[in-house]
Tab-separated table of C-alpha atoms and ligand atoms in Angstrom:
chain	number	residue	atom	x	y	z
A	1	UNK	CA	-10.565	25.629	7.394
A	2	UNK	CA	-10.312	22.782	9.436
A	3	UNK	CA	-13.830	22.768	10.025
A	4	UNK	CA	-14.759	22.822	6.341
A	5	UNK	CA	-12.262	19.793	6.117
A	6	UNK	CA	-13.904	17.857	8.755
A	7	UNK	CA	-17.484	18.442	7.246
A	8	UNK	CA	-16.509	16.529	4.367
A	9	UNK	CA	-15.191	13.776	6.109
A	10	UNK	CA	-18.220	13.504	8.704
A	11	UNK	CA	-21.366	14.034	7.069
A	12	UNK	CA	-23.628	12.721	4.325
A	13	UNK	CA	-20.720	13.588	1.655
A	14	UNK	CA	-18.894	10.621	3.346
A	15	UNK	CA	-19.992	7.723	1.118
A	16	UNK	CA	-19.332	9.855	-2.161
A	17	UNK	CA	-16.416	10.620	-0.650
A	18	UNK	CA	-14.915	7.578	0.052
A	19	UNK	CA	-15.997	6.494	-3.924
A	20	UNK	CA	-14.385	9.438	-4.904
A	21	UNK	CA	-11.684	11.460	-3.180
A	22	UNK	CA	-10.284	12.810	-5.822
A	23	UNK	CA	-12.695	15.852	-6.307
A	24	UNK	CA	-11.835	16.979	-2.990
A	25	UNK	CA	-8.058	16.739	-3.280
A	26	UNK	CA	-7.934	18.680	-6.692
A	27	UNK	CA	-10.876	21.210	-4.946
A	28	UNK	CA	-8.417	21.830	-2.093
A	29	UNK	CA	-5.179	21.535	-4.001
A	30	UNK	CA	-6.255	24.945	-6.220
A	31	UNK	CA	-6.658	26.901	-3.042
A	32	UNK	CA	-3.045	25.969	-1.985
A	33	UNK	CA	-0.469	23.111	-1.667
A	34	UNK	CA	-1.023	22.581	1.992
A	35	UNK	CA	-3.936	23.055	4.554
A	36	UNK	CA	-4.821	23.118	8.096
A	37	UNK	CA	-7.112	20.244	8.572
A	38	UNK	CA	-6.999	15.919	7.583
A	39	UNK	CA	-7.720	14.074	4.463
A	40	UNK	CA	-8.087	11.020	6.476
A	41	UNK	CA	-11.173	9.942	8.460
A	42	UNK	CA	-9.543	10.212	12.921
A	43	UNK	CA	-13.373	9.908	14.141
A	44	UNK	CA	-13.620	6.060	15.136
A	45	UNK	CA	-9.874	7.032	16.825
A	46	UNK	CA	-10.138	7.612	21.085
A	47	UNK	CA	-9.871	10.957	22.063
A	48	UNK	CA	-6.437	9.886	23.264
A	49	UNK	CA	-5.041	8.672	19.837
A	50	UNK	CA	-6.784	11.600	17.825
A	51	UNK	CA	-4.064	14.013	16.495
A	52	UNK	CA	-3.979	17.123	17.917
A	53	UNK	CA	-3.370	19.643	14.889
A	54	UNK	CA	-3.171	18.057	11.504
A	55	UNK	CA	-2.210	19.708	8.189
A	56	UNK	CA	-2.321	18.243	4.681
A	57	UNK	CA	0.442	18.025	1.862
A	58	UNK	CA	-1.182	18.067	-0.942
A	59	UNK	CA	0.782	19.674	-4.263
A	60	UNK	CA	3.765	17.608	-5.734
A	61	UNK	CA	6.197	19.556	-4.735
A	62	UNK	CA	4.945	19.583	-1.067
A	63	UNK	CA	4.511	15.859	-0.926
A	64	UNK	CA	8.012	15.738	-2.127
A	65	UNK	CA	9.689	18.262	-0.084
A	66	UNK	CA	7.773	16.370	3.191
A	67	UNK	CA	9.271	12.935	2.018
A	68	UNK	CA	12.403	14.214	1.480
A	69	UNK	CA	12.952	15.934	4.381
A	70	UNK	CA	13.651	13.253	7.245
A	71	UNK	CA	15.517	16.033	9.702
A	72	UNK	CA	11.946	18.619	9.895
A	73	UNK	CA	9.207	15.934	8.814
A	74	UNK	CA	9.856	13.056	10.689
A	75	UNK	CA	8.483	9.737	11.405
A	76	UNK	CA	8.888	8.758	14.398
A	77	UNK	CA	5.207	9.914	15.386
A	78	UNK	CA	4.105	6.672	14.057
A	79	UNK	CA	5.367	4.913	17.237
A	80	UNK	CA	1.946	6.343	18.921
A	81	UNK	CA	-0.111	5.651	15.649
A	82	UNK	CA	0.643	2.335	13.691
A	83	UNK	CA	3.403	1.776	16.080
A	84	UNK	CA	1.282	0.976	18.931
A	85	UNK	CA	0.048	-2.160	17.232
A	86	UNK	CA	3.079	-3.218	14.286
A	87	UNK	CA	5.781	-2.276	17.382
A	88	UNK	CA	8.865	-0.386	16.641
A	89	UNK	CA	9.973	-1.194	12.841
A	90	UNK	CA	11.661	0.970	10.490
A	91	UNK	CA	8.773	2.732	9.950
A	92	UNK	CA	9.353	5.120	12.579
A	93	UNK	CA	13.033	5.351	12.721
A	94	UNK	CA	15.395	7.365	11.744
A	95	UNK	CA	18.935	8.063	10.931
A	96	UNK	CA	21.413	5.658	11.616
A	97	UNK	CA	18.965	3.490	13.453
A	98	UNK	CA	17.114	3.534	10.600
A	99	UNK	CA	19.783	2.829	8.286
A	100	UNK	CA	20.829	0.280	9.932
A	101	UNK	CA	17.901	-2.090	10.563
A	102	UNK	CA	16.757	-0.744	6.515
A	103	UNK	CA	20.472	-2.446	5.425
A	104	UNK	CA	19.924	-5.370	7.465
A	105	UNK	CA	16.192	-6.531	6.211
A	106	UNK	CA	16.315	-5.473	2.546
A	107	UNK	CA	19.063	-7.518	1.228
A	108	UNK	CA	15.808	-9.950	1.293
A	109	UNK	CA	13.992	-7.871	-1.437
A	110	UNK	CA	16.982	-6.991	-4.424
A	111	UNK	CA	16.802	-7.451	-7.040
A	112	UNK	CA	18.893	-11.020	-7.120
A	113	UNK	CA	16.233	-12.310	-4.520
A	114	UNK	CA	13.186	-11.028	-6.967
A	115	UNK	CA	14.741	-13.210	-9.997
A	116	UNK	CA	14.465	-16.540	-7.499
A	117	UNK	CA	11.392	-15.236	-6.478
A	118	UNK	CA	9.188	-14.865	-9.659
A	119	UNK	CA	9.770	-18.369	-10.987
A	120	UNK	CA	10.085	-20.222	-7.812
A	121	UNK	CA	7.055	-18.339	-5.820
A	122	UNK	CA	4.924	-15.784	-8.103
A	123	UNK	CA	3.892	-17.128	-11.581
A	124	UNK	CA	3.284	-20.816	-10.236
A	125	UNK	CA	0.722	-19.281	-7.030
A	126	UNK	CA	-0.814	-16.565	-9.878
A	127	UNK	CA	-1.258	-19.904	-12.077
A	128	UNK	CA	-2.876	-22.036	-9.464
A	129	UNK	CA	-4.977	-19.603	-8.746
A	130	UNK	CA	-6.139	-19.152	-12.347
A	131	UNK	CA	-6.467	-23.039	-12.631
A	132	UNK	CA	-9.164	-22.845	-10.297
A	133	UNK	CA	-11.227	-21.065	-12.161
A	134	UNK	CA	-10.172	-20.783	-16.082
A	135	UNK	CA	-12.715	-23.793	-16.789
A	136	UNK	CA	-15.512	-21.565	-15.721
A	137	UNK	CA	-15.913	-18.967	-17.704
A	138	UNK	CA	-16.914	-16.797	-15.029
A	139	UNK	CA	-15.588	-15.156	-12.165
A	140	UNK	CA	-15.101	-12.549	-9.673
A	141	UNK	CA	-11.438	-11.531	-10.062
A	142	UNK	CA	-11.015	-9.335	-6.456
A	143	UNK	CA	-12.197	-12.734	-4.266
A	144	UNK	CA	-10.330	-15.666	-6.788
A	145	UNK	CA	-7.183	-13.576	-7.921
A	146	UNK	CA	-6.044	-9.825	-6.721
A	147	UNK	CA	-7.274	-10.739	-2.872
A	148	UNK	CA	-5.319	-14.352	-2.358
A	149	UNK	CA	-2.106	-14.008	-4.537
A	150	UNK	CA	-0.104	-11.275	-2.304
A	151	UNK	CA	-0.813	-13.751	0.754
A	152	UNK	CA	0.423	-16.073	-0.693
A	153	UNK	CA	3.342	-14.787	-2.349
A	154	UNK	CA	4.533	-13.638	0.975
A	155	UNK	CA	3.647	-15.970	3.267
A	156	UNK	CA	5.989	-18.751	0.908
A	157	UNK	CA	8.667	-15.647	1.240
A	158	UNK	CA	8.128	-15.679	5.090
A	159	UNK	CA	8.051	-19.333	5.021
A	160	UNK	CA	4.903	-19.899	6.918
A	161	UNK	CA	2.466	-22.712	6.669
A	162	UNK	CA	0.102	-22.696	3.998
A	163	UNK	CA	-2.404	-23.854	6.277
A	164	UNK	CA	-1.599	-20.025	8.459
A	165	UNK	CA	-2.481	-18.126	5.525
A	166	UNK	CA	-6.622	-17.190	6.288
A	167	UNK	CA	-5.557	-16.405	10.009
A	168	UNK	CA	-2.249	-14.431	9.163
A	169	UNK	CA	-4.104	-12.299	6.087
A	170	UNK	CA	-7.358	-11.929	8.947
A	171	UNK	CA	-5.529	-10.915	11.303
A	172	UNK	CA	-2.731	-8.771	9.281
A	173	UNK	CA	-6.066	-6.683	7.823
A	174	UNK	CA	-7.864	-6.113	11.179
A	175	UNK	CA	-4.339	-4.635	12.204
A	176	UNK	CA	-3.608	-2.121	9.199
A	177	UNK	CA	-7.705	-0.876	10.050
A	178	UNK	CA	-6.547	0.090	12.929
A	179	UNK	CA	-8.148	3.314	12.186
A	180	UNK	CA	-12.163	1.508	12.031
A	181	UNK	CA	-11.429	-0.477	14.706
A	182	UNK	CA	-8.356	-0.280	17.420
A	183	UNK	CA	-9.980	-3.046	19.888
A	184	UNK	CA	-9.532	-5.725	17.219
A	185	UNK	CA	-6.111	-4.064	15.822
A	186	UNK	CA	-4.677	-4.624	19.394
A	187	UNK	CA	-6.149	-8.344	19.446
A	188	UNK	CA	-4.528	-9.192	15.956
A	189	UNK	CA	-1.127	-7.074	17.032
A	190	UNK	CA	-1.027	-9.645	20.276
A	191	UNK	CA	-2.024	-12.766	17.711
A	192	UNK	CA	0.534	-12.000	15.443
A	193	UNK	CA	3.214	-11.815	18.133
A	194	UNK	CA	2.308	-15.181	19.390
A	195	UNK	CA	2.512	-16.699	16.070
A	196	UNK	CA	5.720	-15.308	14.836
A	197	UNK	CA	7.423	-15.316	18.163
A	198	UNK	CA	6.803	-19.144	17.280
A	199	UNK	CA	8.212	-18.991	13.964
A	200	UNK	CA	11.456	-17.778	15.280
A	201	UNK	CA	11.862	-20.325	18.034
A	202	UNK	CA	11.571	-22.982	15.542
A	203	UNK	CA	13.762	-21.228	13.675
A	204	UNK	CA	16.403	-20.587	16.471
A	205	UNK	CA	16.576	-24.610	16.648
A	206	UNK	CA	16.473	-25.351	13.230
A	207	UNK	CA	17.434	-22.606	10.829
A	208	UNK	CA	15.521	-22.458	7.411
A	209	UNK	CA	16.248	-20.569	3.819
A	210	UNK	CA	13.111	-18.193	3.580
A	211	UNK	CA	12.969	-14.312	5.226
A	212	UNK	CA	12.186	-14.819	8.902
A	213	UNK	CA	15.359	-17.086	8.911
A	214	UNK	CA	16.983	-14.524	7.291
A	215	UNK	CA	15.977	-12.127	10.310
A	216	UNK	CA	16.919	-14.229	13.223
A	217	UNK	CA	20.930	-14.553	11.939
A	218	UNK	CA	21.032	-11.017	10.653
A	219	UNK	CA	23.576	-8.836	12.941
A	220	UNK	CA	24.014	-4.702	13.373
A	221	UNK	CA	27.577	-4.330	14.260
A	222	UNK	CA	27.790	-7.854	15.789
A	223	UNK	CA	24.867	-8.095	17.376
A	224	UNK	CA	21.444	-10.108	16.551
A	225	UNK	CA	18.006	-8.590	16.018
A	226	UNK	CA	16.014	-9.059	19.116
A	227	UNK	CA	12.662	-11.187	18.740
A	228	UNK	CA	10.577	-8.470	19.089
A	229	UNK	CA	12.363	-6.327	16.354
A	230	UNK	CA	11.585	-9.247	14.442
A	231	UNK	CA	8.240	-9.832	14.903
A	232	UNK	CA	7.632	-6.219	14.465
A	233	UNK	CA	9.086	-5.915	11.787
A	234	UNK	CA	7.086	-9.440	10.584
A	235	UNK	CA	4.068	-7.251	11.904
A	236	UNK	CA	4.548	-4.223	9.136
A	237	UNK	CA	5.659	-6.672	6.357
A	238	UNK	CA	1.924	-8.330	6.703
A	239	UNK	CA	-0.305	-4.916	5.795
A	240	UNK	CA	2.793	-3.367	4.278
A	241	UNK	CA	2.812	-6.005	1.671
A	242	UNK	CA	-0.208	-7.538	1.359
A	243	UNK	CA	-2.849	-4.619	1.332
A	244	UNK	CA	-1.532	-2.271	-0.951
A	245	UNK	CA	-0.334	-4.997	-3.514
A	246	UNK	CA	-3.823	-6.897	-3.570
A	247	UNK	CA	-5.350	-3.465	-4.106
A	248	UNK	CA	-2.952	-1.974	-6.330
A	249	UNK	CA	-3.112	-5.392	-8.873
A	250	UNK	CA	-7.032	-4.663	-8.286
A	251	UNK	CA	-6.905	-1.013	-9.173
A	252	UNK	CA	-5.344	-2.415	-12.461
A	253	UNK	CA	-7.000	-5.013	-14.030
A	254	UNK	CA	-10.333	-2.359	-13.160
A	255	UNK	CA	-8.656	0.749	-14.860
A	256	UNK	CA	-7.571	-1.433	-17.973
A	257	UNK	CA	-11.258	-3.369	-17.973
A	258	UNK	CA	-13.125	-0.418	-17.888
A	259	UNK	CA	-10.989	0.913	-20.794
A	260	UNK	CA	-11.159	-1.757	-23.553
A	261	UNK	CA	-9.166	0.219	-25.611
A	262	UNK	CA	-6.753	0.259	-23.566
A	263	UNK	CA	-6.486	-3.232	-22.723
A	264	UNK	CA	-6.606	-4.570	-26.066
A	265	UNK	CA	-3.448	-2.592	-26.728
A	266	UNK	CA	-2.089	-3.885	-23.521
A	267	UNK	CA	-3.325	-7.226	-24.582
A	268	UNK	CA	-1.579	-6.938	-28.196
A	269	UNK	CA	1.512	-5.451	-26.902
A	270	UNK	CA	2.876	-6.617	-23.893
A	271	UNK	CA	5.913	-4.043	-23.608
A	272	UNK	CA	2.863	-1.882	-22.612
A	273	UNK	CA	2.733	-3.438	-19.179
A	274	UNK	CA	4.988	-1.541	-17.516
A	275	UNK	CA	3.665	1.325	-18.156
A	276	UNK	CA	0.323	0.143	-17.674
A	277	UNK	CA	1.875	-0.323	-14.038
A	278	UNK	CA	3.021	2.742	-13.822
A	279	UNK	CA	0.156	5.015	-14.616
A	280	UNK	CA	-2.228	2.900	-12.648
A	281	UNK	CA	0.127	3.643	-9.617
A	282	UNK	CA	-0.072	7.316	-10.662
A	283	UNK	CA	-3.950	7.859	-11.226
A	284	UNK	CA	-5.022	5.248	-8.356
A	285	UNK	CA	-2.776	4.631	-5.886
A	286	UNK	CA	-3.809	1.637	-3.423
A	287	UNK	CA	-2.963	4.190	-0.395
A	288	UNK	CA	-3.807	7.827	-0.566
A	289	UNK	CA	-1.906	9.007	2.427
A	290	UNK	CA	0.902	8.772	5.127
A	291	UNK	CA	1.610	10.741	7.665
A	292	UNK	CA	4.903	12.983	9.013
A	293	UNK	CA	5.180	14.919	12.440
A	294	UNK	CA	6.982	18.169	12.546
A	295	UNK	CA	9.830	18.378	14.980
A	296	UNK	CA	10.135	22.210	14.452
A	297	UNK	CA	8.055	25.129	13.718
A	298	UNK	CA	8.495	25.088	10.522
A	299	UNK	CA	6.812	26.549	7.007
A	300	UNK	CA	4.868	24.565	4.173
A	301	UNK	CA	4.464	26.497	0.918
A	302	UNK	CA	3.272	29.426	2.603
A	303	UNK	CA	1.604	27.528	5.769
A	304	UNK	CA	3.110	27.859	9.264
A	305	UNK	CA	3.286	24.699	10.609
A	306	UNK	CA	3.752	24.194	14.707
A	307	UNK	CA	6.033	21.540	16.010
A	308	UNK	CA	4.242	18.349	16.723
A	309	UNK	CA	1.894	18.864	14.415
A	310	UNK	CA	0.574	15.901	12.268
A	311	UNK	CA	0.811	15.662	8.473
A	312	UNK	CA	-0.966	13.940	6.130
A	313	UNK	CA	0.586	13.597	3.320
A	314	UNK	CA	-1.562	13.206	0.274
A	315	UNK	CA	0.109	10.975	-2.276
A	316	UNK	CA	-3.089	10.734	-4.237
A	317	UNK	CA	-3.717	14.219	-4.534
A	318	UNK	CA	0.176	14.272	-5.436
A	319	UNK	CA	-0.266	11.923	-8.358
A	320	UNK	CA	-2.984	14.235	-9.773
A	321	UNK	CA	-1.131	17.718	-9.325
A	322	UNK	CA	-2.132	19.078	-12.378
A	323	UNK	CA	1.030	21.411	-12.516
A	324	UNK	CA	3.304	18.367	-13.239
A	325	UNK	CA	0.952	15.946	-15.205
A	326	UNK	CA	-1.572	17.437	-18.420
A	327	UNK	CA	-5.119	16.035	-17.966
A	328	UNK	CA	-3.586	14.563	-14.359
A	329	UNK	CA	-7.790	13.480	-13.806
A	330	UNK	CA	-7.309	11.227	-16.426
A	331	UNK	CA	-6.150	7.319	-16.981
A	332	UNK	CA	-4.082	7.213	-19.822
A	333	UNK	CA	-1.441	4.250	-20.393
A	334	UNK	CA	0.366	6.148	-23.274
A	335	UNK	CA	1.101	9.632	-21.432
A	336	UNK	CA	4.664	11.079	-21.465
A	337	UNK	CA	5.847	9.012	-18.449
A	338	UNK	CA	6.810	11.387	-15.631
A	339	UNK	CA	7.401	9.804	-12.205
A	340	UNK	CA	4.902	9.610	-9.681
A	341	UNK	CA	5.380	9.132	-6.017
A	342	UNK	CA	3.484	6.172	-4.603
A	343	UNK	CA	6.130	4.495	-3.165
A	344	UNK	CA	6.818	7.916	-1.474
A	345	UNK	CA	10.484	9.177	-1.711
A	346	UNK	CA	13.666	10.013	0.484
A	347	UNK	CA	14.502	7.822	3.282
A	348	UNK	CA	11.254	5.891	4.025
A	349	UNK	CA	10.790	4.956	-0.144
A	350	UNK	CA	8.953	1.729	-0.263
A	351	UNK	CA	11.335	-1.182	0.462
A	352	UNK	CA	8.942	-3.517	-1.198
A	353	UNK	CA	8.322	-1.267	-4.764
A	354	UNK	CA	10.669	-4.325	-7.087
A	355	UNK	CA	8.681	-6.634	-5.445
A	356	UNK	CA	5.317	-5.247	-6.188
A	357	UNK	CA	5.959	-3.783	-9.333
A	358	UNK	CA	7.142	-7.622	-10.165
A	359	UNK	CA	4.157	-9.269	-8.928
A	360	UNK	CA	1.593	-7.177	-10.512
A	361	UNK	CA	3.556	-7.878	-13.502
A	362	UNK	CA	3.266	-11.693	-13.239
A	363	UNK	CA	-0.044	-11.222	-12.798
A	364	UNK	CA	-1.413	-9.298	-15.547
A	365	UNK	CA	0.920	-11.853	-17.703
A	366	UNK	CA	-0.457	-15.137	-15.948
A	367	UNK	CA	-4.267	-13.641	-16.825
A	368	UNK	CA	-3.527	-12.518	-20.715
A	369	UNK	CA	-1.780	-16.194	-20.924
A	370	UNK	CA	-4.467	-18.273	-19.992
A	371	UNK	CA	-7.927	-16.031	-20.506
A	372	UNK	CA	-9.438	-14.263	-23.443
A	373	UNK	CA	-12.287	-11.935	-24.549
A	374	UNK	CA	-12.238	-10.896	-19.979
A	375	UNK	CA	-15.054	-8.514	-19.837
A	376	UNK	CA	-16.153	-6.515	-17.033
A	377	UNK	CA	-19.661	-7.207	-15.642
A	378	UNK	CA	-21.130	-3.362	-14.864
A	379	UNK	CA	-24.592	-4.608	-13.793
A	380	UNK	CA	-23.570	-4.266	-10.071
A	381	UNK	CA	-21.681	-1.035	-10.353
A	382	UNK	CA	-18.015	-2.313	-9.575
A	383	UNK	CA	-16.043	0.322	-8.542
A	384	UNK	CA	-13.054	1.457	-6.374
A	385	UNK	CA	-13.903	3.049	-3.079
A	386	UNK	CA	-12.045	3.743	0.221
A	387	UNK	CA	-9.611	6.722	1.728
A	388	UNK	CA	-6.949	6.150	2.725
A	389	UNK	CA	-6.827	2.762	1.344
A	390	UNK	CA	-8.386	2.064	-2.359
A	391	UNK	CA	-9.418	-0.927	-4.519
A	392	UNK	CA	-12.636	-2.485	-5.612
A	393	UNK	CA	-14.385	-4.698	-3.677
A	394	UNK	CA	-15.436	-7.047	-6.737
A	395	UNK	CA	-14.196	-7.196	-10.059
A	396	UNK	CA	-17.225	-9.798	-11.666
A	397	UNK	CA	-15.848	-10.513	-15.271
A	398	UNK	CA	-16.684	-13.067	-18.005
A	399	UNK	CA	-13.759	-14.585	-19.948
A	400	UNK	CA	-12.857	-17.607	-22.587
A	401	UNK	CA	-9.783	-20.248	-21.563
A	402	UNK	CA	-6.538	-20.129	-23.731
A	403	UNK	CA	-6.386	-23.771	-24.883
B	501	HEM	C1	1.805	-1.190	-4.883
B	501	HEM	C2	2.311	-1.633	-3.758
B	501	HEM	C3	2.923	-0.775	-2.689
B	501	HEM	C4	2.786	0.570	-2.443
B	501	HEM	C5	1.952	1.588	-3.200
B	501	HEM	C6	3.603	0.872	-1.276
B	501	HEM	C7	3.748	2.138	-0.729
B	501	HEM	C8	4.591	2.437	0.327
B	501	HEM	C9	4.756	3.765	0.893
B	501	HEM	C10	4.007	5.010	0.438
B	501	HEM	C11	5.681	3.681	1.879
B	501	HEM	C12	6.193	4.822	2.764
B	501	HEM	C13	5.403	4.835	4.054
B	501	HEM	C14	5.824	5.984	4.942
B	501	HEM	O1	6.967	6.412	4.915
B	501	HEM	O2	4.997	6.456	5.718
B	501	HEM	C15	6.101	2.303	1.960
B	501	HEM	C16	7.030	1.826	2.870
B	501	HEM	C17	7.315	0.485	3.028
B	501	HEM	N1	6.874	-0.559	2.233
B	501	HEM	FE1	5.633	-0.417	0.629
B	501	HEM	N2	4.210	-0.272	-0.855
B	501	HEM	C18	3.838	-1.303	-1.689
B	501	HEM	C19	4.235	-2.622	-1.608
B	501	HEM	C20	5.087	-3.137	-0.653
B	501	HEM	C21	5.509	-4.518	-0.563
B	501	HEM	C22	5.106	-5.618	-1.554
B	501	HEM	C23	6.310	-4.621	0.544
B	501	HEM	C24	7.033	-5.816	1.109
B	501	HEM	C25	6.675	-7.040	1.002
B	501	HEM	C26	6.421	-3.306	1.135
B	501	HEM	C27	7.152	-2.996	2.261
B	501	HEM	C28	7.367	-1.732	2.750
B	501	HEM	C29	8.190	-1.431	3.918
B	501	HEM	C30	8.914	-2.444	4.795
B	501	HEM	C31	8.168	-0.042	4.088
B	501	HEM	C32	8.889	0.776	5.170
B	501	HEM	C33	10.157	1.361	4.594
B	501	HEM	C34	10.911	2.278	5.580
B	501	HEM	O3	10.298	2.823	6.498
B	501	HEM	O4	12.119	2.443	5.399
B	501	HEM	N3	5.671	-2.427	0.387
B	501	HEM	N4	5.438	1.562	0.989
């Protein structure tokens, strides 16, 4: 079985596959919830870093079960995966420690922060953005929109320089590919803990009101966060943020373009947006898979699973598990809303999900404000592609300016 798996993911099926996933998750999914083999793409790993036995959550309910339990599906295997270039973060804890550094960074991203942060930071970057090209009529919406306003958002949360913002997005991106390339990953980790380990000094002397200030007076039980939890934690924030919000806002305005219907009714009716949101989470979500280690022996719906083993767990097959959602394979804005689990579930749940739930908001609202009649331009095939990470790369639409 694992070879089958690892013929799809090595020979000329490759590009379709990376187009198009989802075929192979739903093939996979009717012979069984979980499998012996990767839905992620180790080749370009060293031998070193490739995991040793991987299986593959892909049903709901195993996705779920994986998530939710922390004490036989842990994460602490990412300190030799992403954790080798973010550092140690919260990502790979667990327990108390994680609990405890979890308490003392997300106080940053409640709700009460979020209501400073949309009229203060989000809708005036999303509108300067769109004043840059609303006079043109044309535009691609991936490079001048979905691509810049994440960085942005979060490097004004962060309180970084403007100026920063093409090296700290360059370099946060080489990182998170760690997979493609892990000689550039390890150049950007060392990059990134130059610059931030800068950040906080200045900080140290001079305390400011934005999130890495935040971080160097936080305390657990009295005592401060060390720099290098810091910048670690800085390093995760970067990708954690930035990639999956860029493509998930991207995933969006393609879904709804390439369903006119659909966005006219979005368009007309703009209590449809959050559910908009919702669905496009659901049917494309910006990143198809984490992983989990198994600290026993232990048994998947029906699967033996050895201690140590890797798991990756499929959220985008998840979101499609036809057992929970009727016609899962398709897009549709008005279904019977039924959770999905992007933002994964139990312990680990996305710290950020407020925040980028928000921001895709005040984006789709800062487009339909200001532009009209936006048509997608099919002549070059635009598309989302990529496993485990999804958007399009170009989004080329005409439009008429409000006013
Ligand atoms: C649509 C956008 C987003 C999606 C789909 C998403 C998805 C996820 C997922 C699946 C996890 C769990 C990873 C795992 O356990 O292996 C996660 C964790 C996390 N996310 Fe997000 N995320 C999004 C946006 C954001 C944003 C905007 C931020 C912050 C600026 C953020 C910060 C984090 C952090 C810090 C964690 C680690 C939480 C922990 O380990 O306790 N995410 N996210």
């Amino acid at each position: 079985m694992e070879t089958q798996a690892q013929d799809i993911l090595s020979a000329d099926r490759a590009a379709e596959w990376k187009r198009n996933p989802y075929p192979f998750f739903a093939e996979r999914r009717r012979q069984g919830g979980v499998f012996r083999g990767p839905v992620v793409d180790y080749s370009r790993l060293p031998e070193s870093m490739r995991p040793k036995h991987v299986f593959s959550a892909l049903s709901f309910d195993a996705v779920n079960t994986v998530f939710r339990d922390g004490r036989v599906f842990n994460s602490s295997g990412y300190d030799t995966t992403i954790g080798l270039f973010t550092g140690r973060t919260i990502l790979a804890m667990e327990g108390k420690e994680h609990r405890d550094h979890r308490n003392l960074v997300s106080a940053a991203f409640k709700s009460k922060s979020l209501a400073r942060w949309e009229p203060e930071i989000v809708r005036p970057v999303c509108n300067t953005l769109i004043d840059e090209f609303a006079g043109t009529g044309e535009t691609d919406l991936v490079e001048k929109f979905t691509f810049e306003f994440p960085t942005r958002v979060i490097s004004r949360m962060l309180g970084l320089p403007e100026d920063d913002l093409p090296m700290f997005r360059l370099r946060a991106i080489e990182l998170i590919s760690y997979n493609y390339d892990y000689k550039q990953a390890f150049e950007a980790s060392a990059a990134l803990q130059d610059y931030f380990q800068l950040q906080i000094d200045q900080r140290k002397s001079a305390p400011t009101e934005d999130i890495i200030g935040d971080l160097v007076t936080a305390e657990i039980a009295g005592e401060q966060l060390s720099d290098e939890a810091i910048y670690s934690f800085l390093r995760l924030l970067l990708p954690a943020g930035l990639e999956t919000t860029y493509r998930s806002s991207g995933n969006l305005l393609f879904n709804l373009l390439s369903r006119p219907d659909q966005f006219a009714a979005v368009q007309a009716d703009r209590d449809l947006i959050a559910a908009a949101i919702e669905e496009n989470l659901r049917y494309e979500t910006p990143l198809t898979s984490v992983q989990r280690f198994a600290t026993v022996d232990t048994e998947l719906e029906g699967v033996e699973i050895p201690t140590d083993s890797m798991i990756d767990v499929c959220i985008g097959s998840a979101n499609r598990d036809e057992q929970r959602w009727e016609r899962s394979e398709e897009f549709d804005i008005f279904r019977k809303p039924i959770p999905h689990i992007s933002f994964a579930a139990g312990e680990h749940t996305c710290l950020g999900l407020h925040l980028a739930r928000m921001e895709t908001r005040v984006a789709l609202e800062c487009l339909l404000d200001r532009l009209t009649n936006i048509a997608l331009v099919t002549d070059d095939d635009p598309h989302i592609r990529g496993n485990p990470f999804r958007s399009p790369t170009a989004l080329p639409v005409t439009f008429d300016a409000i006013g």
